[in-house]
Coordinates of C-alpha atoms in Angstrom, one line a residue:
Chain A
M1 CA 76.0 94.9 109.2
R2 CA 79.4 94.0 107.7
P3 CA 82.3 92.9 109.9
A4 CA 85.4 95.2 109.8
I5 CA 89.0 94.3 109.1
V6 CA 91.3 97.1 110.4
L7 CA 94.8 97.6 109.0
F8 CA 96.9 99.4 111.6
G9 CA 100.4 100.4 110.9
D10 CA 102.8 102.9 109.6
S11 CA 103.5 104.3 106.0
I12 CA 103.4 100.8 104.5
T13 CA 99.8 100.5 105.7
Q14 CA 98.8 104.1 105.0
G15 CA 100.1 103.8 101.4
S16 CA 98.3 100.5 100.8
F17 CA 95.4 102.0 98.8
R18 CA 97.8 103.4 96.1
P19 CA 97.6 101.7 92.7
G20 CA 98.6 98.0 93.3
G21 CA 98.4 98.4 97.0
W22 CA 97.7 95.4 99.3
G23 CA 94.9 97.3 101.2
A24 CA 92.9 98.2 98.2
A25 CA 93.4 94.5 97.0
L26 CA 92.0 93.3 100.4
A27 CA 89.0 95.7 100.1
D28 CA 88.3 94.3 96.6
T29 CA 88.5 90.7 97.7
Y30 CA 86.2 91.2 100.7
S31 CA 83.9 93.5 98.6
R32 CA 80.2 93.0 99.8
K33 CA 81.4 90.8 102.6
A34 CA 83.7 92.9 105.0
D35 CA 84.8 96.6 105.3
V36 CA 88.6 97.1 105.2
V37 CA 89.3 100.1 107.4
L38 CA 92.6 102.0 106.8
R39 CA 94.5 103.1 110.0
G40 CA 97.9 103.7 108.7
Y41 CA 100.2 106.4 110.1
G42 CA 103.1 107.3 108.0
G43 CA 106.3 107.7 110.0
Y44 CA 104.9 106.3 113.3
N45 CA 106.6 103.8 115.4
T46 CA 105.0 101.6 118.1
R47 CA 105.7 104.1 120.9
W48 CA 103.6 106.8 119.1
A49 CA 101.0 104.2 118.0
L50 CA 100.2 103.5 121.7
F51 CA 98.9 107.1 122.0
L52 CA 96.2 106.2 119.4
L53 CA 95.3 102.8 120.6
H54 CA 92.3 103.7 122.8
H55 CA 91.1 106.0 120.2
I56 CA 91.2 103.8 117.2
F57 CA 90.1 100.7 119.3
P58 CA 87.8 102.1 121.9
L59 CA 86.9 99.4 124.4
D60 CA 83.5 100.9 125.2
S61 CA 82.4 100.4 121.5
S62 CA 80.2 97.5 121.1
K63 CA 81.3 96.3 117.5
P64 CA 85.1 95.4 117.4
P65 CA 86.6 94.5 114.1
V66 CA 86.7 90.8 113.3
A67 CA 90.4 91.1 112.3
T68 CA 93.2 93.5 112.7
T69 CA 96.6 93.6 111.0
I70 CA 99.4 95.2 113.1
F71 CA 102.3 96.3 110.8
F72 CA 105.0 98.3 112.6
G73 CA 108.7 98.2 113.0
A74 CA 110.1 99.9 109.9
N75 CA 110.4 103.1 112.0
D76 CA 111.1 101.6 115.4
A77 CA 114.3 100.0 113.7
A78 CA 115.6 103.5 112.6
L79 CA 119.1 103.6 114.0
S80 CA 120.0 105.6 117.0
G81 CA 122.5 108.4 116.5
R82 CA 121.5 108.6 112.8
L83 CA 119.2 111.0 110.8
S84 CA 116.0 109.2 111.7
E85 CA 116.8 108.6 115.3
R86 CA 113.7 110.5 116.4
Q87 CA 111.7 107.5 115.3
H88 CA 114.0 104.9 116.9
V89 CA 112.6 102.7 119.5
P90 CA 114.7 100.0 121.3
V91 CA 113.8 96.5 120.1
D92 CA 112.8 95.4 123.6
E93 CA 110.4 98.3 123.9
Y94 CA 109.1 97.6 120.3
K95 CA 108.3 94.1 121.4
E96 CA 106.7 95.4 124.7
N97 CA 104.6 97.9 122.7
L98 CA 103.4 95.3 120.3
K99 CA 102.4 93.2 123.3
K100 CA 100.3 96.1 124.7
I101 CA 98.6 96.5 121.4
V102 CA 97.7 92.8 121.2
H103 CA 96.5 92.7 124.8
H104 CA 94.3 95.7 124.2
L105 CA 92.7 94.1 121.2
K106 CA 92.3 90.7 123.0
K107 CA 90.7 92.5 125.9
W108 CA 88.3 94.2 123.5
S109 CA 87.4 91.0 121.6
P110 CA 88.9 87.5 122.5
T111 CA 87.9 86.2 119.2
M112 CA 89.4 88.9 117.1
L113 CA 91.9 87.5 114.4
I114 CA 95.1 89.3 115.1
V115 CA 97.9 89.2 112.6
L116 CA 101.3 90.7 113.5
I117 CA 103.3 91.6 110.4
T118 CA 107.1 92.2 110.6
P119 CA 108.7 95.2 108.8
P120 CA 109.9 94.5 105.3
P121 CA 113.7 94.1 104.6
V122 CA 115.8 97.2 104.1
H123 CA 117.9 97.7 101.0
V124 CA 120.6 100.3 102.1
E125 CA 121.9 101.1 98.6
G126 CA 118.2 101.8 97.7
R127 CA 117.8 104.1 100.5
D128 CA 121.1 105.9 99.6
E129 CA 119.9 106.4 96.1
Y130 CA 116.6 107.7 97.2
A131 CA 118.3 110.2 99.7
R132 CA 120.5 111.4 96.8
S133 CA 117.6 111.8 94.6
L134 CA 116.0 114.2 97.0
Y135 CA 119.0 116.0 98.5
G136 CA 121.8 115.4 96.0
E137 CA 125.2 116.3 97.5
S138 CA 123.8 117.2 100.8
A139 CA 122.2 113.8 101.4
R140 CA 123.1 112.0 104.6
E141 CA 126.1 109.8 104.3
L142 CA 125.4 107.2 106.9
P143 CA 122.3 105.0 106.5
E144 CA 119.4 105.5 108.8
R145 CA 118.4 101.8 108.8
T146 CA 120.2 98.6 108.1
N147 CA 118.7 95.2 107.0
D148 CA 120.3 93.3 109.8
V149 CA 118.9 95.6 112.6
T150 CA 115.4 95.6 110.9
G151 CA 115.9 91.8 111.0
T152 CA 116.2 91.7 114.8
Y153 CA 112.9 93.6 115.0
A154 CA 111.2 91.1 112.7
Q155 CA 112.6 88.2 114.7
Q156 CA 111.2 89.7 118.0
C157 CA 107.8 90.2 116.2
V158 CA 107.6 86.6 115.2
Q159 CA 108.7 85.4 118.6
L160 CA 106.1 87.6 120.3
A161 CA 103.3 86.2 118.0
D162 CA 104.4 82.7 119.1
E163 CA 104.4 83.6 122.7
L164 CA 100.9 85.2 122.6
G165 CA 99.4 82.6 120.2
V166 CA 98.5 85.1 117.5
R167 CA 99.2 84.8 113.8
T168 CA 102.2 86.4 112.1
I169 CA 103.6 87.2 108.8
D170 CA 107.4 87.4 108.4
V171 CA 107.6 89.8 105.5
W172 CA 111.2 90.4 106.2
S173 CA 112.1 86.8 105.6
K174 CA 109.6 86.1 103.0
M175 CA 110.7 88.8 100.6
Q176 CA 114.4 87.9 100.8
E177 CA 113.5 84.4 99.5
T178 CA 113.1 86.0 96.1
E179 CA 116.2 86.9 94.1
G180 CA 116.4 90.6 93.3
W181 CA 114.0 91.4 96.2
Q182 CA 116.0 94.8 96.7
K183 CA 114.5 96.3 93.6
K184 CA 111.6 94.0 92.9
F185 CA 109.7 94.6 96.1
L186 CA 111.2 97.9 97.4
S187 CA 110.7 101.2 95.6
D188 CA 113.1 103.2 97.7
G189 CA 114.9 100.5 99.7
L190 CA 112.0 100.6 102.3
H191 CA 108.5 101.1 100.9
L192 CA 106.9 98.6 98.6
T193 CA 106.5 98.4 94.8
P194 CA 103.3 96.9 93.4
E195 CA 105.1 93.5 93.5
G196 CA 106.1 94.0 97.1
N197 CA 102.4 95.0 97.8
A198 CA 101.3 91.7 96.1
V199 CA 103.5 89.7 98.5
V200 CA 101.9 91.3 101.5
Y201 CA 98.4 90.9 100.0
Q202 CA 98.9 87.2 99.2
E203 CA 100.4 86.4 102.8
V204 CA 97.5 88.3 104.5
I205 CA 94.9 86.4 102.4
R206 CA 96.7 83.2 103.1
V207 CA 96.7 83.8 106.9
F208 CA 93.2 85.1 106.9
S209 CA 92.0 82.0 105.0
E210 CA 93.9 79.5 107.1
A211 CA 92.3 81.1 110.1
W212 CA 88.5 81.4 109.4
L213 CA 88.3 84.6 107.4
C214 CA 88.0 83.2 103.9
A215 CA 86.3 85.7 101.6
E216 CA 85.0 82.9 99.3
E217 CA 83.2 81.2 102.2
M218 CA 81.7 84.4 103.6
P219 CA 78.1 85.3 102.7
Y220 CA 77.2 88.4 100.6
D221 CA 75.7 91.2 102.7
F222 CA 72.8 91.4 100.3
P223 CA 71.6 88.9 97.5
H224 CA 73.7 88.4 94.4
H225 CA 71.9 90.0 91.4
S226 CA 71.5 86.7 89.7
V227 CA 69.1 85.4 92.3
I228 CA 66.8 88.4 92.1
D229 CA 63.6 87.6 90.1
G230 CA 62.9 90.5 87.9
S231 CA 59.1 90.1 88.1
N232 CA 59.1 89.6 91.9
P233 CA 62.4 91.1 93.3
K234 CA 60.8 91.4 96.8
K235 CA 61.3 87.6 97.3
A236 CA 65.0 87.7 97.2
F237 CA 65.1 90.4 99.8
E238 CA 62.5 89.0 102.3
Q239 CA 65.0 87.3 104.4
R240 CA 67.3 90.2 105.0
C241 CA 65.7 93.4 104.2
I242 CA 61.9 93.4 104.7
Chain B
M1 CA 86.4 109.9 114.7
R2 CA 86.9 110.1 111.0
P3 CA 83.9 111.2 108.8
A4 CA 82.7 108.6 106.3
I5 CA 82.3 108.9 102.5
V6 CA 79.9 106.2 101.1
L7 CA 80.1 105.0 97.6
F8 CA 76.7 103.6 96.7
G9 CA 76.1 102.0 93.3
D10 CA 76.3 99.0 90.9
S11 CA 79.3 97.0 89.6
I12 CA 81.1 100.2 88.5
T13 CA 81.2 101.1 92.2
Q14 CA 81.7 97.5 93.5
G15 CA 84.8 97.3 91.2
S16 CA 86.2 100.5 92.3
F17 CA 88.9 99.1 94.5
R18 CA 90.6 97.0 91.7
P19 CA 94.0 98.2 90.4
G20 CA 93.5 101.8 89.2
G21 CA 90.1 101.9 90.6
W22 CA 88.4 105.3 91.4
G23 CA 87.3 104.2 94.9
A24 CA 90.8 103.0 96.0
A25 CA 92.2 106.3 94.7
L26 CA 89.6 108.3 96.8
A27 CA 90.5 106.1 99.9
D28 CA 94.1 107.1 99.3
T29 CA 93.4 110.8 98.8
Y30 CA 91.3 111.0 102.0
S31 CA 93.7 108.7 104.0
R32 CA 94.0 109.8 107.7
K33 CA 91.1 112.2 107.0
A34 CA 87.9 110.2 106.0
D35 CA 87.0 106.6 105.6
V36 CA 85.8 105.7 102.1
V37 CA 83.0 103.1 102.6
L38 CA 82.3 100.7 99.6
R39 CA 78.6 99.8 99.0
G40 CA 78.6 98.7 95.4
Y41 CA 76.3 96.0 94.3
G42 CA 77.1 94.4 90.9
G43 CA 74.1 94.0 88.7
Y44 CA 71.8 96.1 90.7
N45 CA 69.4 98.7 89.4
T46 CA 67.7 101.4 91.3
R47 CA 64.7 99.4 92.0
W48 CA 66.6 96.7 93.8
A49 CA 68.8 99.3 95.5
L50 CA 65.7 100.7 97.2
F51 CA 65.4 97.4 99.2
L52 CA 69.0 98.0 100.7
L53 CA 68.4 101.8 101.4
H54 CA 67.2 101.6 105.0
H55 CA 69.8 99.0 105.8
I56 CA 72.8 100.7 104.5
F57 CA 71.6 104.1 105.6
P58 CA 69.7 103.5 108.9
L59 CA 67.9 106.7 110.0
D60 CA 68.3 105.7 113.6
S61 CA 72.0 105.7 113.5
S62 CA 73.5 108.9 114.8
K63 CA 76.5 109.1 112.5
P64 CA 75.5 109.7 108.9
P65 CA 78.3 109.9 106.4
V66 CA 79.4 113.4 105.3
A67 CA 79.1 112.5 101.7
T68 CA 77.5 109.8 99.4
T69 CA 78.0 109.2 95.8
I70 CA 74.9 107.5 94.1
F71 CA 76.0 105.8 90.8
F72 CA 73.3 103.7 89.2
G73 CA 71.7 103.5 85.8
A74 CA 74.0 101.2 83.8
N75 CA 71.6 98.3 84.5
D76 CA 68.4 100.3 84.7
A77 CA 69.1 101.2 81.1
A78 CA 69.3 97.5 80.0
L79 CA 66.8 97.3 77.1
S80 CA 63.4 95.7 77.6
G81 CA 62.8 92.6 75.5
R82 CA 66.5 91.8 75.3
L83 CA 68.9 89.4 77.3
S84 CA 69.3 91.7 80.4
E85 CA 65.7 92.8 80.6
R86 CA 65.4 91.5 84.0
Q87 CA 67.5 94.5 85.1
H88 CA 65.6 97.0 83.1
V89 CA 63.9 99.8 84.9
P90 CA 61.8 102.4 82.9
V91 CA 63.5 105.8 82.9
D92 CA 60.7 107.5 84.8
E93 CA 60.9 104.9 87.6
Y94 CA 64.7 105.2 87.5
K95 CA 64.4 109.0 88.2
E96 CA 61.7 108.4 90.8
N97 CA 63.9 105.7 92.5
L98 CA 66.9 108.2 92.5
K99 CA 64.7 110.8 94.1
K100 CA 63.7 108.4 96.9
I101 CA 67.4 107.7 97.6
V102 CA 68.2 111.3 97.8
H103 CA 65.2 112.3 100.0
H104 CA 66.1 109.3 102.4
L105 CA 69.7 110.6 102.7
K106 CA 68.6 114.3 103.1
K107 CA 66.1 113.2 105.8
W108 CA 69.0 111.5 107.7
S109 CA 71.3 114.4 107.2
P110 CA 70.4 117.8 105.6
T111 CA 74.0 118.7 105.3
M112 CA 75.2 115.5 103.6
L113 CA 77.1 116.2 100.4
I114 CA 75.1 114.1 97.8
V115 CA 76.6 113.5 94.3
L116 CA 74.5 111.8 91.7
I117 CA 76.7 110.2 89.0
T118 CA 75.2 109.2 85.6
P119 CA 75.9 105.8 84.0
P120 CA 79.0 105.9 81.7
P121 CA 78.4 105.7 77.9
V122 CA 77.9 102.4 76.2
H123 CA 80.0 101.1 73.3
V124 CA 77.8 98.5 71.6
E125 CA 80.6 96.9 69.5
G126 CA 82.6 96.5 72.7
R127 CA 79.7 94.7 74.3
D128 CA 79.3 92.4 71.3
E129 CA 83.1 91.5 71.4
Y130 CA 82.8 90.8 75.1
A131 CA 79.8 88.6 74.5
R132 CA 81.5 86.7 71.9
S133 CA 84.7 86.2 74.0
L134 CA 82.5 84.6 76.5
Y135 CA 80.0 82.7 74.5
G136 CA 81.4 82.4 71.0
E137 CA 78.9 81.6 68.3
S138 CA 76.1 81.2 70.9
A139 CA 76.5 84.9 72.0
R140 CA 73.2 87.0 71.9
E141 CA 72.9 88.8 68.6
L142 CA 70.9 91.9 69.7
P143 CA 72.6 94.4 72.1
E144 CA 71.3 94.6 75.6
R145 CA 72.1 98.2 75.9
T146 CA 72.6 101.1 73.6
N147 CA 74.4 104.4 74.1
D148 CA 71.4 106.5 73.1
V149 CA 69.1 104.9 75.6
T150 CA 71.7 105.0 78.4
G151 CA 72.0 108.7 77.4
T152 CA 68.3 109.3 78.3
Y153 CA 69.0 107.9 81.8
A154 CA 72.0 110.1 82.2
Q155 CA 69.9 113.1 81.1
Q156 CA 67.2 112.4 83.6
C157 CA 69.8 111.9 86.4
V158 CA 71.3 115.4 85.6
Q159 CA 67.9 117.0 85.5
L160 CA 66.9 115.4 88.8
A161 CA 70.0 116.7 90.4
D162 CA 69.2 120.2 89.3
E163 CA 65.6 119.8 90.5
L164 CA 66.8 118.6 93.9
G165 CA 69.7 121.0 94.3
V166 CA 72.3 118.2 94.6
R167 CA 75.5 117.9 92.7
T168 CA 76.0 115.7 89.7
I169 CA 78.7 114.3 87.5
D170 CA 77.6 113.6 84.0
V171 CA 80.1 110.8 83.2
W172 CA 78.1 109.8 80.1
S173 CA 78.9 113.2 78.4
K174 CA 82.2 113.8 80.0
M175 CA 83.7 110.6 78.7
Q176 CA 82.4 111.1 75.1
E177 CA 84.3 114.5 75.0
T178 CA 87.5 112.4 74.6
E179 CA 88.3 110.8 71.2
G180 CA 88.5 107.0 71.4
W181 CA 86.5 106.9 74.6
Q182 CA 85.1 103.6 73.5
K183 CA 88.3 101.7 74.1
K184 CA 90.1 104.2 76.2
F185 CA 87.6 104.3 79.1
L186 CA 85.6 101.1 78.6
S187 CA 87.1 97.6 79.0
D188 CA 84.1 95.7 77.7
G189 CA 81.9 98.5 76.3
L190 CA 80.3 99.1 79.7
H191 CA 82.8 98.8 82.6
L192 CA 85.8 101.1 83.2
T193 CA 89.5 100.7 82.3
P194 CA 92.0 102.3 84.6
E195 CA 91.8 105.5 82.4
G196 CA 88.0 105.4 82.8
N197 CA 88.4 105.0 86.5
A198 CA 90.6 108.1 86.5
V199 CA 88.0 110.1 84.9
V200 CA 85.5 109.3 87.6
Y201 CA 88.0 109.9 90.3
Q202 CA 89.0 113.3 88.9
E203 CA 85.4 114.3 88.6
V204 CA 84.5 113.1 92.1
I205 CA 87.5 115.0 93.6
R206 CA 86.6 118.1 91.7
V207 CA 83.0 118.1 92.8
F208 CA 83.9 117.3 96.4
S209 CA 86.6 120.0 96.5
E210 CA 84.2 122.6 94.9
A211 CA 81.7 121.7 97.6
W212 CA 83.6 121.7 101.1
L213 CA 85.2 118.3 101.2
C214 CA 88.7 119.2 100.0
A215 CA 91.1 116.6 101.3
E216 CA 94.0 119.0 101.4
E217 CA 92.1 121.3 103.7
M218 CA 90.9 118.6 106.0
P219 CA 92.7 118.0 109.3
Y220 CA 94.6 114.7 110.0
D221 CA 92.8 112.5 112.5
F222 CA 96.1 112.4 114.5
P223 CA 99.4 114.4 114.4
H224 CA 101.7 114.2 111.4
H225 CA 104.8 112.4 112.4
S226 CA 107.0 115.4 111.7
V227 CA 105.4 117.4 114.5
I228 CA 106.1 114.7 117.1
D229 CA 109.0 115.5 119.4
G230 CA 111.1 112.3 119.7
S231 CA 112.1 113.1 123.3
N232 CA 108.6 114.3 124.3
P233 CA 106.0 112.6 122.1
K234 CA 103.3 113.2 124.7
K235 CA 103.1 116.8 123.8
A236 CA 101.9 116.3 120.2
F237 CA 99.1 114.0 121.3
E238 CA 97.8 116.2 124.3
Q239 CA 95.2 117.9 122.4
R240 CA 93.5 114.9 120.9
C241 CA 94.6 111.8 122.8
I242 CA 95.3 112.2 126.4

């Protein structure tokens, strides 16, 4: 009965139901109104995400989600020739892959609210610290991501959204507007702190509400308890349930 | 593709995706393995829940959830003749209603893992403080719930689970084993603090794991990124996606 909102992305989506996570906060906001469906795949880039596309979003299913967030790029932007190069996807291919995902979703449902989210910024020193905390002296010396390179992916993501006429959240730029974003929003130079999660949550809510998916304006799936008459409960349920 | 775990209950279920919530923690634990579906209805008792039963759990649907938690009683146990009497359901009817819910689910899927959860304990002074914080001098004088009465509902819930051969979590007893449970686990004498949520989460995980729904032993829906060959990603997806 309830519409579905799908969160499709990498580890920053997969981890979004941890304490303070942006996915859990969305599920709470849309509680009794829409289901928030978690489709986050840690470590995935857009190239690998394409293998899942037809399975997660099967065109022959009659009930497409009303909205989908697409939140990749943090792994695509891993540098070639460095430790995480296995995850690297060239920026042109990243853009092309995102376009395929959007086209697939639009084919399924032309009315679906699609939100492209850029990768968050990268704090190289934070990544270094994290690597050393795990591997000590044997930690890799050269960074596997830089903020500038990730920025070019963010830019292409925003540009694509404009080209395709879908909505976008530029998390990369948004976070850097706040002083101290490096530690305030990022726990390990890449993944989000609760404060970083709050930024994503607020932006998603803003974009959803500016479109037409405003939780406050959506009806409850079933009557609010305050409208149920204790001596004649049947009445409140007549319209929807009997 | 993923199995579903449904959380059916009142406000203590509805609020389970707030920061520190037991529902969000479950969704995180079963991430990439099962979907946690929120069906919490604040203020509802079992009498009203019956109106929703066939809609939330339609017998003609071919995909029943693998597990369902049923977590009512906090409102059923509201005292007759007091402020919340509209929500009151006599204890015998509460037990009978729970039985109807379990029978319905078993009819849909005899293999479904069903967990009956008792209401949490009630801290009357905490409820009083909360009422005064809302209404000041004009707050109701007589408590709308007592711990002893809620305890009789918890007892019937446990007894029914034994009779029906389904699993149960006696949150009412479990929480009272810890000194200071009144403030540690309850935020307003009735609803759960993050610590109270953690108790429910740990108990649900324990019961699920003791049955057969252990997250660690369940397969990922799609390959873990570490098994994907960067130069030949197709290989990792052959079994499931091509």
